[in-house]
Coordinates of C-alpha atoms in Angstrom, one line a residue:
Chain A
L4 CA -17.8 3.5 -2.6
R5 CA -17.5 0.0 -1.2
V6 CA -20.5 -1.7 0.5
D7 CA -20.0 -4.9 2.5
L8 CA -23.1 -6.8 3.8
Y9 CA -22.9 -9.1 6.8
P10 CA -25.8 -11.6 7.2
F11 CA -26.2 -11.8 11.0
A12 CA -25.0 -10.3 14.2
S13 CA -22.2 -12.7 14.9
A14 CA -20.8 -12.2 11.4
I15 CA -20.3 -8.4 11.9
P16 CA -16.6 -7.6 12.0
D17 CA -14.8 -6.4 15.2
H18 CA -15.2 -2.8 16.3
Q19 CA -11.8 -1.8 15.1
D20 CA -12.5 -3.1 11.6
L21 CA -15.5 -0.9 11.3
K22 CA -13.5 2.3 11.8
G23 CA -13.7 4.7 8.9
K24 CA -17.0 3.2 7.8
V25 CA -20.7 4.0 8.2
A26 CA -22.7 1.1 9.6
V27 CA -26.3 0.5 8.7
V28 CA -28.2 -1.9 11.1
I29 CA -31.3 -3.7 9.7
D30 CA -33.8 -5.9 11.6
V31 CA -36.9 -5.5 9.6
L32 CA -39.0 -8.0 11.7
R33 CA -39.2 -6.1 13.9
A34 CA -36.5 -4.3 16.0
T35 CA -35.4 -1.6 13.7
T36 CA -38.9 -1.0 12.3
T37 CA -40.1 -0.6 15.9
I38 CA -37.2 1.7 16.9
L39 CA -37.9 3.9 13.9
T40 CA -41.6 4.0 14.7
A41 CA -41.0 4.9 18.4
L42 CA -38.8 7.8 17.4
T43 CA -41.0 9.1 14.6
N44 CA -43.9 9.0 17.2
G45 CA -42.0 11.3 19.5
A46 CA -39.9 9.0 21.7
D47 CA -36.9 10.9 23.1
T48 CA -34.4 8.1 22.8
V49 CA -34.2 4.3 22.5
V50 CA -31.5 2.6 24.6
P51 CA -30.6 -0.8 23.2
V52 CA -29.6 -3.4 25.9
L53 CA -28.6 -7.0 25.5
S54 CA -30.9 -8.6 28.1
P55 CA -34.0 -8.1 30.2
E56 CA -31.7 -8.2 33.2
E57 CA -29.6 -5.3 31.8
A58 CA -32.9 -3.4 31.2
F59 CA -34.1 -3.8 34.8
Q60 CA -30.6 -2.8 36.1
V61 CA -30.5 0.4 34.0
Q62 CA -34.1 1.1 35.1
G63 CA -33.2 0.6 38.7
D64 CA -30.1 2.8 38.5
N65 CA -32.0 5.7 36.8
P66 CA -35.5 5.8 38.4
E67 CA -35.8 9.5 37.5
R68 CA -35.8 8.7 33.7
Q69 CA -39.1 6.8 34.0
F70 CA -38.0 4.4 31.2
I71 CA -40.5 2.5 29.1
L72 CA -39.4 -1.1 28.8
G73 CA -39.9 -2.7 25.4
G74 CA -38.7 -5.8 23.5
E75 CA -39.2 -9.5 23.1
R76 CA -37.9 -13.0 23.7
Q77 CA -39.3 -15.7 21.4
S78 CA -41.2 -12.9 19.7
V79 CA -43.4 -12.1 22.7
L80 CA -43.6 -9.6 25.6
I81 CA -41.0 -10.0 28.3
P82 CA -42.5 -10.4 31.8
G83 CA -42.3 -7.1 33.7
F84 CA -42.0 -5.1 30.4
H85 CA -44.5 -2.4 29.2
L86 CA -44.4 -3.1 25.5
S87 CA -43.5 -6.0 23.2
N88 CA -41.6 -5.7 19.9
S89 CA -44.6 -4.7 17.9
P90 CA -44.2 -1.3 16.2
L91 CA -48.0 -0.9 16.5
E92 CA -47.6 -0.5 20.3
Y93 CA -45.2 2.4 20.1
T94 CA -47.8 5.1 19.7
S95 CA -47.3 8.8 20.5
A96 CA -49.6 8.5 23.5
R97 CA -47.3 5.8 24.9
V98 CA -43.8 6.9 24.0
G99 CA -44.0 10.6 23.2
G100 CA -41.3 12.4 25.1
R101 CA -40.2 9.2 26.9
S102 CA -37.0 7.1 26.7
V103 CA -37.3 3.4 25.8
L104 CA -35.1 0.6 27.2
F105 CA -35.2 -1.9 24.4
T106 CA -34.0 -5.5 24.1
T107 CA -34.6 -8.1 21.3
T108 CA -33.1 -11.4 20.4
N109 CA -31.1 -10.4 17.4
G110 CA -31.6 -6.6 16.7
T111 CA -30.1 -5.0 19.7
R112 CA -27.2 -7.4 19.5
A113 CA -26.5 -6.2 15.9
I114 CA -26.7 -2.6 17.0
R115 CA -24.1 -3.1 19.7
A116 CA -21.9 -5.1 17.4
A117 CA -21.9 -2.2 14.9
A118 CA -20.9 0.4 17.4
G119 CA -17.3 0.6 16.2
A120 CA -18.3 2.4 13.0
D121 CA -17.9 6.1 12.6
Q122 CA -21.7 6.4 12.4
V123 CA -24.4 3.8 13.0
L124 CA -27.6 4.3 11.1
I125 CA -30.8 2.4 11.9
A126 CA -32.7 1.3 8.8
S127 CA -35.9 -0.5 7.8
F128 CA -38.1 -0.5 4.7
L129 CA -39.8 2.6 6.2
N130 CA -36.7 4.8 5.7
A131 CA -34.7 2.8 3.1
P132 CA -34.8 5.5 0.4
A133 CA -33.7 8.2 2.9
V134 CA -30.9 6.0 4.2
A135 CA -29.7 5.4 0.6
L136 CA -29.5 9.1 0.0
E137 CA -27.7 9.7 3.2
L138 CA -25.1 7.1 2.4
L139 CA -24.4 8.7 -0.9
R140 CA -24.2 12.1 0.8
L141 CA -21.7 10.8 3.4
G142 CA -19.6 9.1 0.7
Q143 CA -17.8 6.7 3.1
D144 CA -17.5 3.0 2.8
V145 CA -20.5 1.1 4.2
A146 CA -21.0 -1.9 6.4
I147 CA -24.6 -3.1 6.2
C148 CA -25.1 -5.2 9.4
C149 CA -28.2 -7.4 9.2
A150 CA -29.5 -8.8 12.4
G151 CA -30.7 -12.1 10.8
T152 CA -32.5 -14.7 12.9
N153 CA -30.5 -16.8 15.4
D154 CA -27.2 -16.5 13.4
Q155 CA -28.8 -17.2 10.1
F156 CA -29.5 -14.9 7.0
A157 CA -33.0 -13.5 7.0
L158 CA -34.6 -12.7 3.7
E159 CA -36.4 -9.6 5.0
D160 CA -33.2 -8.0 6.2
G161 CA -31.3 -8.9 3.1
G162 CA -34.2 -7.6 1.0
C163 CA -34.1 -4.3 2.9
A164 CA -30.4 -4.0 2.3
G165 CA -31.1 -4.8 -1.4
A166 CA -33.7 -1.9 -1.4
I167 CA -31.1 0.5 0.0
L168 CA -28.5 -0.7 -2.6
D169 CA -31.1 -0.4 -5.4
Y170 CA -31.8 3.2 -4.4
M171 CA -28.0 3.9 -4.2
S172 CA -27.3 2.5 -7.7
G173 CA -27.3 4.7 -10.7
P174 CA -25.3 5.8 -13.6
E175 CA -23.5 8.4 -11.5
T176 CA -22.6 6.2 -8.6
S177 CA -19.9 3.6 -8.7
L178 CA -20.6 0.9 -6.1
V179 CA -18.2 -2.0 -5.2
L180 CA -20.3 -4.7 -3.5
N181 CA -19.3 -7.9 -1.7
D182 CA -21.0 -11.0 -3.0
L183 CA -23.8 -10.9 -0.5
A184 CA -24.6 -7.3 -1.2
Y185 CA -24.7 -8.0 -4.9
T186 CA -27.0 -11.0 -4.3
V187 CA -29.5 -9.2 -2.1
R188 CA -29.8 -6.3 -4.6
E189 CA -30.7 -8.8 -7.3
I190 CA -33.2 -10.5 -5.0
Y191 CA -34.9 -7.2 -4.2
R192 CA -35.1 -6.3 -7.8
Q193 CA -36.6 -9.8 -8.6
F194 CA -39.5 -9.1 -6.2
D195 CA -40.1 -6.0 -8.3
R196 CA -40.2 -3.8 -5.2
K197 CA -43.2 -5.7 -3.8
V198 CA -42.0 -5.6 -0.3
A199 CA -45.0 -7.4 1.3
N200 CA -44.4 -10.4 -1.0
L201 CA -40.8 -10.5 0.0
I202 CA -41.7 -10.4 3.7
Y203 CA -44.4 -13.0 3.4
T204 CA -41.9 -15.3 1.6
A205 CA -39.3 -15.0 4.5
E206 CA -39.3 -17.8 7.1
H207 CA -39.6 -15.3 10.0
G208 CA -42.5 -13.6 8.2
Q209 CA -44.2 -16.9 8.0
R210 CA -43.6 -17.5 11.7
L211 CA -45.0 -14.2 12.7
L212 CA -48.1 -14.8 10.5
T213 CA -48.8 -18.0 12.4
M214 CA -48.7 -16.0 15.6
G215 CA -51.4 -13.7 14.2
L216 CA -49.1 -10.7 13.6
Q217 CA -50.3 -9.9 10.1
E218 CA -50.8 -6.2 10.9
D219 CA -47.1 -6.0 12.0
L220 CA -46.0 -7.5 8.7
L221 CA -48.0 -4.9 6.8
L222 CA -46.5 -2.1 8.8
C223 CA -43.0 -3.4 8.4
S224 CA -43.4 -3.7 4.6
Q225 CA -44.2 0.0 4.0
L226 CA -41.5 1.5 1.8
G227 CA -40.2 5.0 2.3
T228 CA -42.9 6.4 4.6
T229 CA -40.4 8.5 6.6
R230 CA -37.2 10.4 6.1
T231 CA -36.1 10.0 9.7
I232 CA -32.8 8.3 10.2
P233 CA -32.2 7.2 13.8
R234 CA -28.5 7.1 14.8
Y235 CA -26.9 5.1 17.6
H236 CA -24.3 7.1 19.5
E237 CA -22.9 6.7 23.0
G238 CA -25.3 4.0 24.0
Q239 CA -28.5 5.5 22.7
I240 CA -30.5 5.9 19.5
S241 CA -32.1 9.3 18.6
R242 CA -33.2 11.2 15.6
Chain B
L21 CA -37.5 -32.5 2.5
R22 CA -35.9 -29.6 4.3
V23 CA -32.7 -27.9 3.0
D24 CA -30.7 -25.4 5.1
L25 CA -27.9 -23.5 3.5
Y26 CA -24.9 -22.2 5.6
P27 CA -22.8 -19.5 4.0
F28 CA -19.3 -20.2 5.3
A29 CA -17.3 -22.6 7.4
S30 CA -17.8 -21.0 10.8
A31 CA -21.6 -20.8 10.3
I32 CA -21.9 -24.6 9.9
P33 CA -23.8 -26.0 12.9
D34 CA -22.1 -28.2 15.5
H35 CA -21.6 -31.9 14.7
Q36 CA -24.5 -33.1 16.8
D37 CA -26.9 -30.8 15.1
L38 CA -26.1 -32.4 11.7
K39 CA -27.1 -35.9 12.9
G40 CA -29.8 -37.4 10.7
K41 CA -28.9 -35.1 7.8
V42 CA -26.9 -35.3 4.6
A43 CA -24.3 -32.6 4.3
V44 CA -23.1 -31.2 1.0
V45 CA -19.9 -29.3 1.0
I46 CA -19.2 -26.8 -1.7
D47 CA -16.1 -24.8 -2.4
V48 CA -16.3 -24.1 -6.2
L49 CA -13.1 -22.0 -6.3
R50 CA -11.4 -24.3 -6.0
A51 CA -11.2 -27.0 -3.3
T52 CA -14.2 -29.2 -4.1
T53 CA -13.7 -28.8 -7.8
T54 CA -10.1 -30.0 -7.4
I55 CA -11.0 -32.9 -5.1
L56 CA -13.6 -34.1 -7.6
T57 CA -11.1 -33.7 -10.4
A58 CA -8.4 -35.7 -8.6
L59 CA -10.8 -38.5 -7.8
T60 CA -12.2 -38.7 -11.4
N61 CA -8.6 -38.8 -12.6
G62 CA -8.0 -41.9 -10.6
A63 CA -6.7 -40.7 -7.2
D64 CA -7.3 -43.3 -4.6
T65 CA -8.4 -41.0 -1.8
V66 CA -8.1 -37.3 -0.7
V67 CA -7.4 -36.7 2.9
P68 CA -8.4 -33.2 4.0
V69 CA -6.2 -31.7 6.7
L70 CA -6.5 -28.3 8.4
S71 CA -2.9 -27.0 8.0
P72 CA 0.4 -27.6 6.2
E73 CA 1.8 -28.7 9.5
E74 CA -0.8 -31.4 9.8
A75 CA 0.0 -32.5 6.3
F76 CA 3.7 -32.9 7.0
Q77 CA 2.9 -34.7 10.2
V78 CA 0.6 -37.3 8.5
Q79 CA 3.2 -37.7 5.7
G80 CA 5.9 -38.3 8.2
D81 CA 3.9 -40.8 10.1
N82 CA 2.9 -42.8 7.0
P83 CA 5.9 -42.8 4.6
E84 CA 4.7 -46.1 3.0
R85 CA 1.6 -44.3 1.6
Q86 CA 3.7 -41.9 -0.5
F87 CA 1.2 -39.1 -0.2
I88 CA 0.9 -36.4 -2.8
L89 CA 0.7 -33.0 -0.9
G90 CA -1.7 -30.5 -2.4
G91 CA -3.5 -27.3 -1.5
E92 CA -3.0 -23.5 -1.1
R93 CA -2.5 -20.6 1.2
Q94 CA -3.3 -17.2 -0.3
S95 CA -4.4 -19.1 -3.4
V96 CA -0.8 -20.3 -4.2
L97 CA 1.4 -23.4 -3.8
I98 CA 2.5 -24.2 -0.2
P99 CA 6.3 -24.5 0.2
G100 CA 7.3 -28.2 0.2
F101 CA 4.0 -29.3 -1.4
H102 CA 3.8 -31.1 -4.8
L103 CA 0.6 -29.4 -6.2
S104 CA -1.3 -26.2 -5.7
N105 CA -5.1 -25.9 -5.5
S106 CA -5.6 -25.8 -9.3
P107 CA -7.7 -28.7 -10.6
L108 CA -5.6 -28.6 -13.8
E109 CA -2.6 -30.0 -11.9
Y110 CA -4.4 -33.1 -10.7
T111 CA -3.9 -35.2 -13.9
S112 CA -4.1 -39.0 -14.1
A113 CA -0.4 -39.1 -14.6
R114 CA 0.2 -37.2 -11.3
V115 CA -2.5 -38.6 -9.0
G116 CA -3.7 -41.9 -10.5
G117 CA -3.7 -44.6 -7.8
R118 CA -2.2 -42.2 -5.2
S119 CA -3.5 -40.6 -2.0
V120 CA -3.6 -36.8 -1.7
L121 CA -3.1 -34.9 1.5
F122 CA -5.0 -31.7 0.9
T123 CA -5.3 -28.4 2.8
T124 CA -6.9 -25.1 1.7
T125 CA -7.9 -22.0 3.5
N126 CA -11.7 -22.5 3.6
G127 CA -12.6 -25.8 1.8
T128 CA -11.0 -28.3 4.1
R129 CA -12.2 -26.5 7.1
A130 CA -15.8 -26.8 5.8
I131 CA -15.4 -30.5 5.1
R132 CA -14.2 -31.2 8.6
A133 CA -17.0 -29.0 10.1
A134 CA -19.6 -31.0 8.2
A135 CA -18.4 -34.3 9.5
G136 CA -21.2 -34.8 12.0
A137 CA -23.7 -35.5 9.2
D138 CA -24.8 -39.0 8.4
Q139 CA -23.2 -38.6 5.0
V140 CA -20.9 -35.9 3.6
L141 CA -21.0 -35.4 -0.1
I142 CA -18.5 -33.2 -2.0
A143 CA -20.1 -31.0 -4.7
S144 CA -19.1 -28.5 -7.3
F145 CA -20.7 -27.4 -10.6
L146 CA -19.1 -30.5 -12.3
N147 CA -21.3 -32.9 -10.4
A148 CA -24.2 -30.6 -9.3
P149 CA -26.9 -32.5 -11.3
A150 CA -25.7 -35.8 -10.0
V151 CA -25.7 -34.5 -6.4
A152 CA -29.2 -33.2 -6.8
L153 CA -30.5 -36.6 -7.9
E154 CA -28.6 -38.4 -5.1
L155 CA -30.2 -36.0 -2.5
L156 CA -33.7 -36.8 -3.8
R157 CA -32.9 -40.5 -3.8
L158 CA -31.6 -40.4 -0.1
G159 CA -34.7 -38.4 1.0
Q160 CA -33.1 -37.0 4.2
D161 CA -33.0 -33.4 5.3
V162 CA -30.0 -31.6 3.8
A163 CA -27.4 -29.2 5.2
I164 CA -25.6 -27.4 2.4
C165 CA -22.3 -26.2 3.8
C166 CA -20.6 -23.6 1.7
A167 CA -17.0 -22.9 2.4
G168 CA -17.2 -19.2 1.5
T169 CA -14.2 -17.0 1.6
N170 CA -12.7 -16.0 4.9
D171 CA -16.0 -16.2 6.8
Q172 CA -18.0 -14.4 4.1
F173 CA -20.6 -15.7 1.7
A174 CA -19.1 -16.4 -1.8
L175 CA -21.4 -16.1 -4.8
E176 CA -19.8 -19.0 -6.6
D177 CA -20.6 -21.4 -3.7
G178 CA -24.1 -20.0 -3.3
G179 CA -24.6 -20.3 -7.0
C180 CA -23.6 -24.0 -7.0
A181 CA -26.0 -24.6 -4.1
G182 CA -28.6 -22.8 -6.2
A183 CA -27.9 -25.1 -9.1
I184 CA -28.3 -28.2 -7.0
L185 CA -31.6 -26.8 -5.6
D186 CA -32.8 -25.9 -9.1
Y187 CA -32.2 -29.5 -10.2
M188 CA -34.0 -30.8 -7.1
S189 CA -37.0 -28.6 -7.6
G190 CA -40.0 -29.9 -9.6
P191 CA -43.7 -30.5 -9.4
E192 CA -43.1 -33.9 -7.6
T193 CA -40.7 -32.6 -4.9
S194 CA -41.7 -30.6 -2.0
L195 CA -38.7 -28.6 -0.7
V196 CA -38.7 -26.5 2.4
L197 CA -35.8 -24.0 2.1
N198 CA -34.2 -21.7 4.6
D199 CA -34.0 -18.0 3.5
L200 CA -30.5 -18.3 2.1
A201 CA -31.3 -21.5 0.2
Y202 CA -34.3 -19.8 -1.3
T203 CA -32.2 -16.8 -2.2
V204 CA -29.4 -18.7 -4.0
R205 CA -31.8 -20.7 -6.1
E206 CA -33.3 -17.5 -7.3
I207 CA -29.8 -16.0 -8.1
Y208 CA -28.8 -19.1 -10.0
R209 CA -32.0 -18.9 -12.1
Q210 CA -31.4 -15.3 -12.7
F211 CA -28.0 -16.1 -14.3
D212 CA -30.0 -18.4 -16.6
R213 CA -27.6 -21.3 -15.9
K214 CA -24.7 -19.3 -17.4
V215 CA -22.3 -20.6 -14.8
A216 CA -19.2 -18.8 -16.2
N217 CA -21.0 -15.4 -16.0
L218 CA -21.8 -16.2 -12.3
I219 CA -18.2 -17.2 -11.5
Y220 CA -16.8 -14.1 -13.3
T221 CA -19.1 -11.9 -11.3
A222 CA -18.0 -13.3 -7.9
E223 CA -15.4 -11.4 -6.0
H224 CA -13.1 -14.5 -5.6
G225 CA -13.5 -15.2 -9.3
Q226 CA -12.3 -11.7 -10.1
R227 CA -9.4 -12.1 -7.7
L228 CA -8.2 -15.4 -9.4
L229 CA -8.6 -13.7 -12.8
T230 CA -6.1 -11.0 -11.8
M231 CA -3.7 -13.9 -10.8
G232 CA -3.9 -15.2 -14.3
L233 CA -6.1 -18.3 -13.4
Q234 CA -8.6 -18.0 -16.2
E235 CA -8.2 -21.6 -17.2
D236 CA -9.1 -22.7 -13.7
L237 CA -12.3 -20.5 -13.7
L238 CA -13.3 -22.1 -17.0
L239 CA -12.8 -25.6 -15.6
C240 CA -14.7 -24.8 -12.4
S241 CA -17.7 -23.5 -14.3
Q242 CA -18.4 -26.7 -16.3
L243 CA -21.8 -27.9 -15.4
G244 CA -22.6 -31.6 -15.0
T245 CA -19.5 -33.1 -16.6
T246 CA -19.4 -36.1 -14.2
R247 CA -21.7 -38.3 -12.2
T248 CA -19.0 -39.0 -9.6
I249 CA -20.0 -38.0 -6.0
P250 CA -17.0 -38.0 -3.6
R251 CA -17.9 -38.9 0.0
Y252 CA -16.0 -37.9 3.1
H253 CA -15.9 -40.8 5.7
E254 CA -13.6 -41.5 8.5
G255 CA -11.2 -38.8 7.6
Q256 CA -10.9 -39.4 3.9
I257 CA -12.7 -38.7 0.7
S258 CA -13.2 -41.3 -1.9
R259 CA -15.6 -42.1 -4.8

């Protein structure tokens, strides 16, 4: 079982090079944590779009679907949107039974870039153990596609990939890792599974802290609180 | 003092974004190790070019300079070239007093990409401690530009960056690191300064081993054997 890790959206291989593989998309702070939270709180689907304009367009074309509009630019609410990119806002009361049009700076770009894979799983620390088990069950080669931050490696995404790889590793599994996958598994282990420490060390974690988003960081650093694995298929993400 | 690490040549920022910074280019296996070895063995200059065609062109335009042609494609000697990319070939007898036209798959691309910085230093494990001291002396922000392998992070380049950062770190220096710089310093420390272990763990190290290039790996994993710091300036590298 070979696992290749890509550090940010623009480093993800072309669609045809992902054929035959399972992709795992990670944007811990906060897109994939928020998508997972929306779906576990009963949202019907999450539709990732690349821009606010695309969201308004899809909303206008499908008024009957009564979309919730969610996401961020510069980490804050987009004018005209209902919800920001904070997982805390995606409560059952707000998203239960609804579809969410969702756009973020890095996360939704990574999801769309990964779309060439046979399956596209959405991961965060919340479902990392479940994703690891599913990858072992599927038994196909894996492309872990981290969103990163503005075309740079983000420690929180790498750390989450490291957590998945740590859960996958064992005497009965033979993993072949690219150098970055190897590196992040070591880093995760070095933090001794203290995910909050890892997230607080990350540059983007620090940035969100200075914006007063401490509660978000705490939620995003929960490890293994759900077995739900969202999948992206034909333009939308569902359970 | 801020240090940003970039994992491969195409991730290096545009020339204008490197202004005011010192760039350090690293391609441990084997371009920067070979360049350093050529210069410590008395080569006059090393001229990095992007392709074999460019090398033949420059050679043809300047017959009086009697260039040595060196480098690789797919890790082996280029047809019509004098030397491959093995540092072992760059002996005093062969390169003393001569200029070398040099092209490799990733390393020379990274050097040219870094050219927008105020200074461009060439680093490998052989001069890592000296480079660290020089960066502290200069006191400018640093962009560490790893060559990587075919647009992917390479553990040996990251490990060498980690070594430089480890030597720079201390109670009297205050370093601000991007997430990848933080990560590689931790990885280097985890290998407990056993550079050969780190290089043997790297995918590209394994690949060169299967080609019988064990002696190259051993040379490339020597730590701090020279205080020479090659600089790239106006198209050529010299001491």
